[in-house]
Coordinates of C-alpha atoms and ligand atoms in Angstrom, one line a residue:
M34 CA 44.7 -68.3 40.8
S35 CA 47.7 -67.0 39.0
D36 CA 49.0 -63.5 39.5
I37 CA 47.8 -62.6 35.9
E38 CA 44.3 -63.9 36.5
T39 CA 44.1 -61.9 39.7
L40 CA 45.1 -58.7 38.0
E41 CA 42.7 -59.4 35.1
N42 CA 39.7 -60.0 37.4
D43 CA 40.6 -56.9 39.4
L44 CA 40.9 -54.7 36.3
L45 CA 37.7 -56.1 34.7
A46 CA 35.8 -55.3 37.9
K47 CA 37.1 -51.8 37.9
I48 CA 36.2 -51.3 34.2
D49 CA 32.7 -52.6 35.0
A50 CA 32.3 -50.3 37.9
A51 CA 33.4 -47.2 36.0
S52 CA 30.2 -45.2 35.7
T53 CA 31.5 -42.2 33.7
E54 CA 33.8 -41.8 30.7
A55 CA 36.3 -39.9 32.9
G56 CA 36.3 -42.7 35.5
L57 CA 36.9 -45.2 32.8
E58 CA 39.8 -43.2 31.4
E59 CA 41.4 -43.3 34.9
V60 CA 41.2 -47.1 34.9
R61 CA 42.7 -47.3 31.4
V62 CA 45.7 -45.2 32.4
A63 CA 46.2 -47.3 35.6
A64 CA 46.2 -50.4 33.4
L65 CA 47.6 -49.6 30.0
G66 CA 49.2 -46.2 30.5
K67 CA 53.0 -45.9 30.5
K68 CA 53.2 -46.8 34.2
G69 CA 50.1 -48.9 34.3
A70 CA 49.9 -52.3 35.9
V71 CA 49.8 -54.2 32.6
S72 CA 52.6 -52.1 31.0
E73 CA 54.8 -52.6 34.0
R74 CA 54.4 -56.4 33.7
M75 CA 55.2 -56.2 30.0
K76 CA 58.5 -54.6 30.9
T77 CA 59.5 -57.6 33.0
L78 CA 59.5 -59.8 29.9
G79 CA 63.0 -58.5 28.9
K80 CA 64.6 -59.9 32.0
M81 CA 63.0 -63.3 31.7
S82 CA 64.7 -66.5 30.6
P83 CA 63.6 -67.7 27.1
E84 CA 61.4 -70.4 28.6
E85 CA 59.7 -68.1 31.0
R86 CA 59.2 -65.6 28.2
K87 CA 57.6 -68.2 25.9
E88 CA 55.0 -68.8 28.5
M89 CA 54.5 -65.3 29.9
G90 CA 54.7 -63.4 26.6
P91 CA 51.4 -64.7 25.1
A92 CA 49.7 -64.6 28.5
L93 CA 50.6 -60.9 29.1
N94 CA 49.7 -60.0 25.5
G95 CA 46.4 -61.8 25.8
L96 CA 45.7 -59.9 29.1
K97 CA 46.6 -56.6 27.4
T98 CA 44.2 -57.3 24.5
R99 CA 41.3 -58.4 26.6
I100 CA 41.6 -55.4 28.9
A101 CA 41.8 -53.0 25.9
E102 CA 38.7 -54.6 24.4
A103 CA 36.8 -54.5 27.7
I104 CA 37.6 -50.8 28.0
E105 CA 36.4 -50.1 24.4
A106 CA 33.1 -52.0 25.1
R107 CA 32.5 -50.2 28.3
K108 CA 33.3 -46.8 26.7
A109 CA 30.7 -47.5 23.9
A110 CA 28.1 -48.5 26.5
L111 CA 28.7 -45.3 28.5
E112 CA 28.5 -43.1 25.4
E113 CA 25.2 -44.7 24.4
A114 CA 23.8 -44.3 27.9
A115 CA 24.8 -40.6 27.9
L116 CA 23.1 -40.0 24.6
E117 CA 19.9 -41.8 25.7
A118 CA 19.8 -39.7 28.9
R119 CA 20.2 -36.5 26.8
L120 CA 17.4 -37.5 24.4
A121 CA 15.2 -38.3 27.3
S122 CA 15.8 -35.0 29.1
E123 CA 16.0 -32.5 26.2
T124 CA 12.8 -31.7 24.3
V125 CA 11.9 -29.4 21.4
D126 CA 8.4 -28.0 21.3
V127 CA 7.6 -27.9 17.6
T128 CA 4.4 -26.0 18.3
L129 CA 6.3 -22.8 19.4
P130 CA 6.3 -19.8 17.0
P131 CA 9.5 -19.7 14.9
A132 CA 10.8 -16.5 16.4
P133 CA 8.9 -15.7 19.6
E134 CA 11.3 -12.8 20.3
A135 CA 11.0 -11.3 16.8
R136 CA 11.4 -7.5 16.9
G137 CA 10.8 -4.8 14.4
S138 CA 7.6 -4.0 12.5
I139 CA 6.2 -3.6 9.0
H140 CA 6.2 -0.1 7.6
P141 CA 2.7 1.3 6.8
V142 CA 3.8 1.7 3.1
S143 CA 4.7 -2.0 2.9
Q144 CA 1.5 -3.0 4.8
V145 CA -0.8 -1.0 2.5
T146 CA 1.0 -2.2 -0.6
D147 CA 0.4 -5.7 0.6
E148 CA -3.2 -5.0 1.4
I149 CA -3.8 -3.5 -2.1
T150 CA -2.0 -6.4 -3.7
A151 CA -4.1 -8.9 -1.7
I152 CA -7.3 -7.2 -2.9
F153 CA -6.4 -7.1 -6.6
S154 CA -4.8 -10.6 -6.7
A155 CA -8.2 -11.9 -5.5
M156 CA -9.7 -10.2 -8.5
G157 CA -7.2 -12.0 -10.8
F158 CA -4.6 -9.3 -11.2
S159 CA -0.9 -10.1 -11.1
V160 CA 2.0 -7.8 -10.1
A161 CA 4.4 -6.1 -12.6
E162 CA 7.4 -3.9 -11.9
G163 CA 9.6 -1.5 -13.8
P164 CA 12.7 0.7 -13.2
D165 CA 12.8 3.8 -11.0
I166 CA 15.1 5.5 -13.6
E167 CA 13.2 6.0 -16.8
D168 CA 13.6 7.6 -20.2
D169 CA 11.4 10.3 -21.7
F170 CA 9.8 7.9 -24.1
H171 CA 8.3 5.6 -21.4
N172 CA 7.5 8.3 -18.8
F173 CA 5.9 10.8 -21.2
T174 CA 6.0 10.3 -25.0
A175 CA 4.5 6.8 -25.3
L176 CA 1.9 7.9 -22.7
N177 CA 0.7 10.5 -25.2
F178 CA 2.3 13.6 -23.6
P179 CA 2.9 15.9 -26.7
A180 CA 6.4 17.3 -26.9
D181 CA 6.5 20.7 -25.0
H182 CA 3.0 20.2 -23.8
P183 CA 2.4 21.8 -20.4
A184 CA 1.1 18.4 -19.2
R185 CA 4.8 17.5 -18.8
E186 CA 5.1 20.4 -16.3
M187 CA 2.3 18.9 -14.2
H188 CA 4.9 16.6 -12.9
D189 CA 7.8 18.4 -11.3
T190 CA 10.3 16.0 -12.8
F191 CA 13.8 15.2 -11.5
F192 CA 16.0 15.0 -14.6
F193 CA 19.6 13.7 -14.8
E194 CA 22.4 15.5 -16.6
P195 CA 21.9 15.3 -20.4
K196 CA 23.7 12.5 -22.2
E197 CA 25.9 13.1 -25.3
D198 CA 22.9 12.9 -27.6
G199 CA 21.1 15.6 -25.5
S200 CA 18.5 13.2 -24.1
R201 CA 18.0 13.1 -20.3
M202 CA 17.1 10.2 -18.1
L203 CA 14.7 11.0 -15.2
L204 CA 13.2 9.6 -12.0
R205 CA 9.8 8.3 -13.0
T206 CA 7.1 10.7 -12.0
H207 CA 4.4 8.0 -11.9
T208 CA 4.1 4.2 -12.3
S209 CA 2.4 4.6 -15.7
P210 CA 5.6 3.9 -17.8
V211 CA 5.2 0.3 -16.6
Q212 CA 1.9 0.2 -18.5
I213 CA 3.9 0.9 -21.7
R214 CA 6.6 -1.7 -20.8
T215 CA 4.0 -4.3 -20.2
M216 CA 1.9 -3.6 -23.3
M217 CA 5.0 -3.7 -25.5
T218 CA 6.1 -7.1 -24.2
E219 CA 3.0 -9.1 -23.2
K220 CA 0.0 -10.1 -25.2
P221 CA -3.6 -9.2 -24.0
P222 CA -5.7 -10.0 -22.1
L223 CA -3.7 -8.1 -19.4
R224 CA -4.7 -7.6 -15.8
I225 CA -1.8 -6.2 -13.8
I226 CA -1.1 -3.9 -10.9
I227 CA 2.2 -2.1 -10.6
P228 CA 3.4 -1.0 -7.1
G229 CA 6.5 1.1 -6.9
R230 CA 8.4 4.3 -6.0
T231 CA 7.7 7.5 -7.8
F232 CA 9.4 10.9 -7.6
R233 CA 8.4 14.6 -7.9
C234 CA 10.1 17.7 -6.7
D235 CA 7.6 18.5 -3.9
S236 CA 7.7 18.6 -0.1
D237 CA 5.1 19.5 2.5
Q238 CA 2.8 17.8 5.0
T239 CA 1.2 15.7 2.3
H240 CA 3.9 15.5 -0.3
T241 CA 7.4 14.0 -0.2
P242 CA 10.0 14.0 -3.1
M243 CA 9.8 10.2 -3.1
F244 CA 6.4 8.6 -2.7
H245 CA 4.6 5.4 -3.7
Q246 CA 1.9 4.5 -6.2
V247 CA 0.0 1.4 -7.3
E248 CA -1.0 1.5 -10.9
G249 CA -3.6 -0.8 -12.5
L250 CA -4.0 -1.8 -16.1
V251 CA -6.6 -4.0 -17.7
I252 CA -6.6 -4.7 -21.5
D253 CA -9.1 -7.0 -23.0
K254 CA -11.7 -7.1 -25.8
E255 CA -14.9 -5.1 -25.1
T256 CA -13.7 -3.4 -21.9
H257 CA -15.7 -0.4 -20.8
M258 CA -16.2 2.2 -18.1
G259 CA -18.6 -0.1 -16.2
H260 CA -15.7 -2.5 -15.6
L261 CA -13.5 0.3 -14.4
K262 CA -16.2 1.6 -11.9
G263 CA -17.1 -1.9 -10.7
T264 CA -13.4 -2.8 -10.1
L265 CA -12.6 0.4 -8.2
E266 CA -15.7 0.4 -6.1
A267 CA -15.0 -3.2 -5.1
F268 CA -11.5 -2.1 -4.2
A269 CA -12.6 0.8 -2.1
K270 CA -14.9 -1.3 0.0
A271 CA -12.3 -4.0 0.5
Y272 CA -9.5 -1.6 1.3
F273 CA -11.5 0.5 3.9
E274 CA -13.0 -2.7 5.2
V275 CA -16.6 -1.3 5.1
D276 CA -19.8 -2.7 3.7
S277 CA -20.6 0.2 1.4
V278 CA -18.7 3.2 0.1
R279 CA -20.2 6.2 -1.7
T280 CA -18.1 7.0 -4.8
R281 CA -18.1 9.7 -7.4
F282 CA -16.2 9.8 -10.7
R283 CA -15.3 13.4 -11.6
P284 CA -14.2 14.3 -15.1
H285 CA -10.5 15.0 -15.3
F286 CA -7.6 15.2 -17.7
F287 CA -4.7 12.8 -18.2
P288 CA -3.0 12.6 -21.6
F289 CA -2.9 8.8 -21.5
T290 CA -6.6 8.1 -20.8
E291 CA -9.8 9.2 -22.5
P292 CA -12.3 9.7 -20.9
S293 CA -10.4 10.4 -17.6
A294 CA -11.7 10.8 -14.1
E295 CA -10.8 11.2 -10.5
M296 CA -12.5 8.9 -8.1
D297 CA -13.8 10.5 -4.8
I298 CA -15.1 8.6 -1.8
G299 CA -17.6 9.9 0.7
Y300 CA -16.5 10.6 4.3
E301 CA -17.4 12.5 7.4
R302 CA -15.5 13.8 10.3
V303 CA -16.7 12.8 13.8
G304 CA -14.5 14.6 16.3
N305 CA -10.9 13.9 15.4
E306 CA -11.9 10.7 13.5
I307 CA -12.5 10.5 9.7
R308 CA -15.2 8.0 8.8
I309 CA -14.8 6.6 5.3
G310 CA -17.7 5.5 3.2
Q311 CA -20.5 7.6 4.6
G312 CA -21.1 11.3 5.0
E313 CA -21.6 14.4 2.8
K314 CA -17.9 15.2 2.1
W315 CA -15.8 14.0 -0.8
M316 CA -12.2 13.1 -0.9
E317 CA -10.1 12.3 -4.0
I318 CA -8.3 8.9 -3.8
L319 CA -7.2 8.1 -7.3
G320 CA -7.0 8.9 -11.0
C321 CA -8.3 6.7 -13.7
G322 CA -9.7 6.4 -17.2
M323 CA -10.0 4.4 -20.4
V324 CA -6.6 3.8 -22.0
H325 CA -6.2 6.3 -24.8
P326 CA -6.2 4.8 -28.4
N327 CA -2.9 6.6 -29.1
V328 CA -1.3 4.8 -26.2
M329 CA -2.5 1.5 -27.5
R330 CA -1.1 2.3 -30.9
N331 CA 2.2 3.4 -29.4
C332 CA 2.5 -0.1 -28.0
G333 CA 1.5 -1.9 -31.1
L334 CA -2.1 -2.7 -30.1
D335 CA -5.1 -2.1 -32.3
P336 CA -7.6 0.0 -30.4
D337 CA -10.4 -1.3 -32.5
E338 CA -9.7 -4.8 -31.3
Y339 CA -8.7 -4.1 -27.7
Q340 CA -9.8 -1.6 -25.0
G341 CA -8.7 -1.1 -21.5
F342 CA -8.8 0.9 -18.4
A343 CA -6.1 2.2 -16.1
F344 CA -5.9 3.7 -12.6
G345 CA -3.2 5.1 -10.3
M346 CA -3.4 5.6 -6.6
G347 CA -1.1 7.1 -4.0
V348 CA -0.1 4.4 -1.5
D349 CA 1.2 6.8 1.1
R350 CA -2.0 8.9 1.0
L351 CA -4.2 5.8 1.3
A352 CA -2.1 4.7 4.3
M353 CA -2.5 8.2 6.0
L354 CA -6.3 8.0 5.4
K355 CA -6.8 4.5 6.7
Y356 CA -4.5 4.6 9.6
G357 CA -4.9 8.2 10.7
I358 CA -1.3 9.3 10.2
P359 CA -1.1 13.1 10.0
D360 CA 2.2 13.9 8.4
L361 CA 3.6 12.2 5.3
R362 CA 7.2 13.3 5.9
D363 CA 7.4 11.2 9.1
F364 CA 7.0 8.1 6.8
F365 CA 10.6 8.5 5.7
A366 CA 12.2 10.0 8.8
A367 CA 13.4 6.5 9.9
D368 CA 12.4 7.2 13.5
A369 CA 12.2 3.9 15.4
R370 CA 9.5 5.2 17.8
W371 CA 7.3 6.3 14.9
L372 CA 7.6 2.8 13.4
E373 CA 6.9 1.1 16.7
H374 CA 3.7 3.2 16.9
Y375 CA 2.5 2.9 13.3
G376 CA 4.1 -0.3 12.2
F377 CA 2.4 -3.7 11.7
D378 CA 3.1 -7.2 13.0
A379 CA 5.6 -8.9 10.8
L380 CA 3.8 -12.3 11.1
D381 CA 0.4 -11.0 10.1
T382 CA 0.3 -11.1 6.3
P383 CA -2.7 -9.2 4.9
S384 CA -5.3 -11.4 3.1
L385 CA -8.9 -11.1 2.3
W386 CA -9.9 -14.3 4.2
A387 CA -8.0 -13.6 7.4
G388 CA -8.4 -9.8 7.3
L389 CA -6.4 -7.1 5.8
S390 CA -5.5 -5.3 9.0
R391 CA -6.0 -6.7 12.5
Ligands
LIG518 N1 -0.3 8.5 -13.6 C1 -1.3 9.3 -13.0 C2 -0.7 10.2 -12.0 O1 0.3 9.9 -11.4 C3 -2.4 8.5 -12.4 C4 -3.2 7.7 -13.4 C5 -2.8 6.4 -13.7 C6 -4.3 8.3 -14.0 C7 -3.6 5.7 -14.6 C8 -5.1 7.5 -14.9 C9 -4.7 6.3 -15.2 O2 -1.2 11.3 -11.7

């Protein structure tokens, strides 16, 4: 066996025996590196006679090429084996929850807004929204508040500095301006609820300067008080998650509804607990009424063709009642301990079929 054949067999055996990529790299350096066995032989070509070189040149070049190819092939095989081993040993359990370590919780205001939305969307309502900063027209005038009428004082309004023309923007005192915005841009029949922030200059255990309402508006032909009562009673049962709720509609005044009412629900106190739905006591939970013909006209609707009802409820108050939270101001104190105690699971979306609150 020639010297070259011996070297080739020896190198091929080493390549074959290399079981890791690092081991293979060592063999490559020992063969083809600057001082490798094959490279050293190539250097001897220069000192050879032309005849010798003619024979040894192709032989050594052939050796170099075959060794390089063998190394490449072995390298590819080792890489593939490594990948196979990884695929076999690593597993992903696709049945695990997406974020098992999820932290934080849903604020009661968000939870209750979602609960109310779930109930009304099951009745065919959709959600509308409007700006927190309103003008006098949408917040008062179009809602049939006469200029300088004391009803405007009912809401302790936050006004902005007057503009050049003397008009003042304000923080909306209720979600009712979105009734106007919707009636002016959409064609009846309308069935919407309007969740959002509202603002009044007030602060005590049950009032904060910023609070939340959900407004409701239905406009259709031949709409009457029976529809209003049926809708709101169904809502109260669903929201408080009880089979029956005693309700009472007490006459009231709002400029934008006629007749107007406040809805009370029956409750009783058993020890520290408030039981909603039964009992001899009454608690007010929302304001409502038939949309005033003037409001319809202000929005370009003919009150002889269309009628409607509207209602507005305080989200924060409904949250306090349902979940037994004593002080409203804590809602907005951003205390992580309070949220941990009163907050809701982020992965449990309220729905009528799976349960509003679990
Ligand atoms: N906007 C009223 C309030 O904030 C509530 C209401 C809405 C009453 C719709 C009747 C109809 O006091």
